[in-house]
Structure formats: C-alpha cells, structure tokens
Amino acid sequence: MTDPVPLETLADEILLSIRRRPGRAQSVSALSRRFKVSAQDFTEALGIITAWGYRLLLVKEEVTFLEAPDLLTATEIGYKLKTKTIGQTIHAYHSVKSTNDIAAQLAASGAPEGTIVTAEIQTKGRGRLSRTWHSPPHAGIYVSIILRPPFPAERAPGMSIMTALALADTIESYCPDRTRIKWPNDILISGRKVAGILTELTAEGRRIEYVIIGVGVNVNHRTDDFPPELSSIATSVRRVTRRKQSRVELLRKFLVRLEKEYTRYQKRGLSTSRTRMRWYLSLIGNRVKLAHGRRIIEGVALDIGADGSLILETEQGTISVSSGEVTVVKD
Ligand code: BTN
C-alpha cells in the first residue's frame, strides 16, 4: 500500500493545475477524479490553497482560480521563472536578520550557483558602508543571490555594476526615462534612491569561492513606510508609478535580466555594456567628490572604464577608481 499524499503536497499539485486556467470555472468532481482523491480531501486542499493567500472562487461544485498573492514564496518566485540557474534554488523566509548572512552560510556549506535567498522582513538589513537597509514587511524586495564565477577576484568589482545594469533595466521598464544609476550601484528614480546593491566576496587568493549579491528594492513603500530621515531622499516604484506593483513579477524580471548580464559579463566583461551604462549614469560631466576610504578625491567625472571604474579628471591628472561614495558638487 502506498502512503497517502500529505494534504499540502496535494494542495501544491492542485494549485499548479488550476492556475493554468485562470478565470475559468473547473469542475471539482472531475478534478478530484483526476487527482484520485475524495471530494472531501480535494475541498480541504482548496482550503489550504486559500490559506496560502490565493484567491479562488468556489461556486456550485466548480472552482475558479482568480489571483495569486504577491508574496515572495518559493512557489510564486519560481512560477514560470525563465532562467537556467539564477533562482532555480530558492530559500524563501518570512523574517531574517539579513538575507546576505543566510546566503553566505548556505554558500559556505556548498549551495549551488544561482541559489537565491529572499525574505518578507529583514530585522538587520545591511547596506553599504555599514549602513542599515530599512526593510519593512511586505513592501520591498530583499534578495541575495549566490554566484560562483570562474574568473579571478580582480574582476569581482564589475559584478556590482553588472547587477546595477540589470536592476536599472528592470526599474526603467516601470519608470521609463527617469531611472539612473548613481555609480557604482545605487538606483535612483528622479534623483531619489529606489534600490541598492551590497556585493560581498569570499575568495582564497585570486580564486573566488563565492559572491553574494544582495539587492534591496523599494517597491510598494508608501510615504509613511520610510523613516523621516529617508522620506526626502528615498522613493519606491509605487510612489513614482502611483500604482501598487507585483513584487514577485518585478523580482522575476530582475532575475532573468541578471542572468543575461552575468552571462555577458563572463564572456565580455563590461565592454559591450558601456553605452548603456553611460546612458544610466547621472554623474558624467559633473564635478564630484569621491570618498575612497579616508581619502576625498575631487574631480570631473569623465567616463566609465571597461572594468566599471569611474574615470575622473583631477588636478593631479586623469585617474580611475573602482569604488567609493560619490557626491555631485553643486556650484
Ligand atoms: C546599499 O544601497 O547600501 C545596499 C543595500 C543592500 C540591501 C540588500 S536587501 C537584501 C540584502 N540583505 C542585506 O542585508 N542587504 C542586502
């Protein structure tokens, strides 16, 4: 005798089947026959699907799939995700301190390339330069991606830029002509920060063991969701488009674009992406101050190098820098 299928597994299978025909009434008795379960088990499984947040309509022995919840669950993120590696293994949490920390633990214990970690809430979300990343529940996307690139560690800084490009392209599709990259990897809409990237590298000598790319996107934040110190410098996709957006859809779009950028980066570095990068960069032609460690460098931002570095014209001559915090100097 075979063991009975747990109701959750049955619910999963039923969900996959009924969501193929959204908006169409499907016969409960025909479906329970197809799944070889009693009408009672079938109805209980529908109850589980509803408890997961899916909207179903159950009328006169017929069930209609109406809507999936905008929750960052493995099922939702993975549903019709058209990637080969990135996002093919998903660890989706409700609440964590930082998805980057969980991803680092998973990577250290051998998680495969492309594994992603997401959370609905981060209680200690980390930003660059030891800042915190404000991560309110169900409003943003908090995701960390494990990559194991075959190239040497000196090429790692360009990975933040390739991620910024994938993220900018994704956000640009919601907010055309207003999306910019603040070098190296802040994404701005109309001058306000909408997304950030925290890349963390673990290497042995020149050999990269793994890179964790942590991405935070303000998607459905309302004005009140930002603490006062951020409300004038940060924004969200919802604030700009004046529409609540599907975080799951935005995340899927980003993962697909990131995989493309990553493939391109492995083959050709950033050489073929420079034109796009220049288009997104808000700095070119401006006088800027760059905090690089304890040094402050002042100059005019001339261009972006093939390795993603910022090329500055300073009083000491033309230099290129690979990281730092840039501010535009206003005359
Ligand atoms: C920055 O702009 O300073 C970078 C912000 C990066 C935030 C993301 S959210 C997911 C991942 N987990 C973290 O703790 N940080 C990154």
XYZ file of C-alpha atoms and ligand atoms in Angstrom:
347
model
C 0.000 0.000 0.000
C 1.301 3.482 -0.845
C 1.331 6.194 1.813
C -1.381 8.835 1.411
C -0.110 12.086 -0.147
C 0.135 14.840 2.509
C -2.585 17.433 2.008
C -0.001 20.222 1.475
C 1.570 18.284 -1.395
C -1.852 17.638 -2.870
C -2.678 21.343 -2.495
C 0.551 22.211 -4.334
C -0.298 19.907 -7.219
C -3.898 21.120 -7.443
C -2.691 24.720 -7.399
C -0.313 24.090 -10.296
C -3.122 22.536 -12.275
C -5.946 25.041 -11.663
C -3.781 28.142 -12.150
C -3.102 27.047 -15.723
C -6.650 28.197 -16.499
C -7.123 31.417 -14.551
C -10.642 32.828 -14.577
C -12.196 29.573 -15.848
C -14.597 27.514 -13.715
C -13.357 23.929 -13.356
C -15.417 21.007 -12.066
C -14.463 19.874 -8.559
C -15.652 16.295 -9.108
C -13.727 15.982 -12.388
C -10.602 17.369 -10.733
C -10.882 15.100 -7.662
C -11.227 12.122 -10.008
C -8.131 13.268 -11.912
C -6.159 13.584 -8.660
C -7.644 10.280 -7.391
C -8.762 11.835 -4.083
C -12.110 12.128 -2.328
C -14.170 15.292 -2.790
C -13.576 15.981 0.917
C -9.768 15.836 0.613
C -9.985 17.960 -2.507
C -12.048 20.618 -0.739
C -9.643 20.570 2.213
C -6.744 21.082 -0.176
C -8.577 24.074 -1.667
C -8.856 25.417 1.901
C -5.067 25.149 2.250
C -4.539 26.976 -1.051
C -6.806 29.776 0.172
C -4.929 29.917 3.488
C -1.697 30.404 1.488
C -3.231 33.620 0.158
C -4.521 32.535 -3.273
C -7.938 33.842 -4.297
C -10.274 31.088 -5.509
C -13.967 31.181 -6.281
C -15.885 28.096 -5.264
C -19.456 28.079 -6.606
C -21.760 25.149 -7.315
C -19.119 22.417 -7.337
C -16.839 24.486 -9.519
C -13.588 26.194 -8.636
C -12.095 29.197 -10.416
C -8.527 30.403 -9.916
C -8.686 34.178 -9.503
C -5.374 35.554 -8.230
C -2.017 34.650 -6.718
C -0.812 36.564 -3.642
C 2.101 38.962 -4.021
C 4.215 37.008 -1.564
C 7.873 36.165 -2.037
C 7.396 32.428 -1.628
C 9.452 29.838 -3.491
C 6.328 28.743 -5.392
C 5.499 32.246 -6.594
C 9.036 33.326 -7.462
C 9.732 30.051 -9.236
C 6.438 30.004 -11.157
C 7.289 30.412 -14.851
C 10.712 31.817 -13.970
C 12.598 31.678 -17.237
C 16.181 31.284 -16.046
C 18.647 28.428 -16.245
C 20.495 28.906 -12.948
C 19.625 32.100 -11.104
C 16.620 31.409 -8.889
C 16.453 27.703 -9.698
C 17.050 27.028 -5.984
C 15.050 29.328 -3.722
C 15.183 29.745 0.058
C 12.261 31.983 0.940
C 11.950 33.151 4.548
C 9.376 35.204 6.346
C 11.732 37.078 8.649
C 15.536 37.038 8.838
C 18.206 39.363 10.139
C 19.809 39.729 6.707
C 19.364 37.637 3.565
C 23.063 38.229 2.770
C 24.047 36.497 6.011
C 21.845 33.468 5.286
C 23.147 33.305 1.712
C 26.748 33.370 2.974
C 26.027 30.455 5.341
C 24.386 28.484 2.523
C 27.251 29.269 0.126
C 29.842 28.189 2.706
C 28.065 24.858 3.001
C 28.056 24.303 -0.754
C 24.796 25.815 -2.084
C 24.875 25.826 -5.883
C 25.440 28.845 -8.072
C 22.241 30.791 -8.650
C 20.679 29.924 -5.276
C 18.641 32.860 -4.010
C 17.512 33.819 -0.509
C 14.528 36.094 -0.008
C 12.649 37.430 2.991
C 9.478 39.397 3.613
C 11.145 41.199 6.521
C 14.764 41.866 7.456
C 15.365 42.849 11.048
C 19.015 43.796 10.438
C 19.163 44.527 6.719
C 22.634 45.740 5.837
C 23.611 48.464 3.380
C 26.987 49.550 2.041
C 29.450 51.357 4.293
C 27.992 49.709 7.426
C 24.641 51.411 6.959
C 21.345 49.674 7.678
C 18.838 48.836 4.964
C 15.325 49.748 6.030
C 13.301 46.584 5.308
C 9.621 46.944 6.258
C 7.356 43.883 5.849
C 5.742 43.036 2.510
C 6.741 46.328 0.882
C 10.160 45.693 -0.587
C 12.212 43.004 -2.233
C 15.103 41.710 -0.146
C 17.046 39.130 -2.076
C 20.565 37.696 -2.042
C 21.997 35.725 -4.927
C 24.871 33.261 -4.644
C 27.259 33.306 -7.602
C 30.397 31.254 -8.115
C 32.134 32.953 -11.027
C 35.031 31.165 -12.697
C 37.056 34.366 -13.178
C 39.659 35.807 -10.775
C 38.840 38.073 -7.830
C 40.078 41.256 -9.516
C 37.048 41.079 -11.808
C 34.600 40.997 -8.897
C 34.024 44.798 -8.609
C 32.419 44.812 -12.069
C 29.763 42.396 -10.777
C 28.118 45.176 -8.778
C 27.945 47.255 -11.940
C 26.501 44.399 -13.997
C 23.877 43.962 -11.252
C 23.144 47.685 -11.290
C 22.563 47.468 -15.037
C 20.157 44.546 -14.675
C 18.343 46.366 -11.880
C 18.226 49.682 -13.738
C 16.801 47.955 -16.843
C 14.153 46.302 -14.671
C 13.143 49.520 -12.919
C 13.307 51.505 -16.167
C 10.572 49.227 -17.530
C 8.282 50.642 -14.796
C 9.564 54.210 -14.826
C 10.782 54.994 -18.359
C 13.348 57.790 -18.781
C 13.651 58.546 -15.087
C 15.854 55.705 -13.897
C 19.509 56.436 -13.219
C 22.498 54.632 -11.713
C 24.454 56.539 -9.116
C 27.876 54.983 -9.542
C 28.714 52.389 -8.575
C 25.422 50.797 -7.693
C 22.583 52.881 -6.335
C 19.473 53.030 -8.458
C 17.636 56.339 -8.443
C 14.326 57.477 -9.849
C 14.060 61.226 -10.353
C 17.053 61.673 -8.069
C 15.779 59.553 -5.166
C 17.107 56.167 -4.194
C 14.844 53.247 -5.064
C 17.261 50.306 -4.845
C 20.699 49.375 -3.553
C 23.198 46.573 -4.003
C 25.556 45.076 -1.452
C 28.110 42.730 -3.019
C 30.193 40.562 -0.689
C 33.089 38.459 -1.899
C 34.754 35.413 -0.366
C 37.998 34.439 -2.093
C 41.097 32.390 -1.494
C 43.891 34.355 -3.023
C 42.721 35.231 -6.523
C 40.180 32.393 -6.653
C 36.622 33.426 -5.918
C 34.804 30.970 -3.680
C 31.513 32.794 -3.906
C 29.994 36.211 -4.301
C 26.810 37.216 -2.533
C 24.873 39.870 -4.374
C 22.349 41.443 -2.022
C 19.652 43.590 -3.573
C 17.059 45.709 -1.847
C 14.284 47.365 -3.872
C 11.675 49.761 -2.535
C 8.641 48.516 -4.428
C 5.376 49.204 -2.627
C 6.507 51.581 0.103
C 4.142 54.421 0.770
C 5.473 57.734 2.022
C 4.748 56.685 5.621
C 6.743 53.474 5.241
C 10.008 55.430 5.194
C 11.515 56.778 8.388
C 11.653 60.618 8.407
C 15.373 60.717 7.608
C 14.782 58.777 4.376
C 11.489 60.187 3.163
C 13.031 63.026 1.123
C 15.930 61.002 -0.322
C 14.277 57.634 -0.965
C 11.365 56.605 -3.129
C 9.557 53.472 -4.274
C 8.288 52.169 -7.581
C 4.755 52.573 -6.232
C 5.335 56.199 -5.260
C 6.540 57.026 -8.749
C 4.059 54.983 -10.792
C 1.176 55.697 -8.389
C 0.244 52.010 -8.568
C 0.848 49.061 -6.316
C 3.159 46.721 -8.215
C 3.680 42.975 -8.057
C 6.926 42.373 -6.199
C 7.024 38.796 -7.442
C 6.839 39.934 -11.066
C 9.483 42.605 -10.554
C 11.790 40.079 -8.907
C 11.323 37.534 -11.711
C 12.076 40.211 -14.339
C 15.211 41.193 -12.448
C 16.465 37.596 -12.101
C 16.061 36.996 -15.831
C 17.960 40.207 -16.641
C 20.657 39.457 -14.089
C 21.291 36.048 -15.626
C 21.703 37.670 -19.056
C 24.102 40.298 -17.690
C 26.098 37.674 -15.825
C 26.486 35.510 -18.935
C 27.568 38.572 -20.909
C 29.945 39.656 -18.146
C 31.649 36.252 -18.097
C 32.170 36.362 -21.861
C 32.970 40.005 -22.494
C 33.267 41.873 -19.199
C 31.546 45.240 -19.302
C 32.913 46.215 -22.715
C 29.607 45.838 -24.558
C 27.568 47.392 -21.736
C 29.374 50.735 -21.572
C 26.959 52.596 -23.826
C 24.012 51.539 -21.665
C 25.954 52.363 -18.540
C 26.791 55.846 -19.777
C 23.113 56.377 -20.535
C 22.104 55.499 -16.986
C 24.909 57.267 -15.177
C 23.896 60.504 -13.579
C 27.428 61.721 -12.970
C 29.176 62.116 -16.289
C 30.266 65.701 -16.900
C 29.694 66.712 -13.272
C 32.214 67.881 -10.698
C 32.180 65.237 -7.985
C 33.686 64.424 -4.604
C 34.575 60.813 -4.069
C 35.179 59.373 -0.615
C 37.528 56.440 -1.120
C 38.459 55.017 2.274
C 39.724 58.030 4.186
C 40.702 59.931 1.043
C 38.490 62.513 -0.589
C 39.167 62.952 -4.275
C 37.669 65.831 -6.211
C 37.388 65.990 -9.969
C 35.165 65.905 -13.014
C 33.551 62.551 -13.860
C 34.701 61.872 -17.422
C 33.565 58.358 -18.213
C 33.208 54.798 -17.073
C 36.052 52.356 -17.794
C 35.671 48.939 -19.424
C 36.076 47.383 -15.946
C 33.329 49.580 -14.462
C 35.703 52.019 -12.765
C 34.941 55.727 -12.670
C 37.336 57.886 -14.661
C 37.950 61.270 -13.076
C 39.875 64.290 -14.256
C 41.594 65.691 -11.180
C 44.231 68.380 -10.634
C 46.770 65.550 -10.476
C 45.663 64.160 -13.838
C 43.210 61.529 -15.033
C 42.642 58.671 -12.612
C 40.276 55.719 -12.418
C 38.700 54.465 -9.186
C 36.946 51.170 -8.633
C 34.836 52.005 -5.566
C 33.770 54.836 -3.304
C 30.929 57.108 -2.338
C 30.289 59.886 -4.830
C 28.517 63.180 -4.349
C 27.975 65.783 -7.016
C 29.497 69.143 -6.092
C 26.970 71.885 -6.691
C 28.465 75.225 -7.890
C 23.026 49.938 -0.209
O 22.497 50.661 -1.043
O 23.635 50.417 0.760
C 22.923 48.447 -0.360
C 21.636 47.915 0.170
C 21.506 46.408 0.032
C 20.294 45.868 0.751
C 20.058 44.421 0.465
S 18.482 43.871 1.000
C 18.930 42.225 0.701
C 20.356 42.068 1.137
N 20.434 41.759 2.549
C 21.016 42.733 3.249
O 21.199 42.701 4.484
N 21.374 43.713 2.442
C 21.046 43.433 1.061
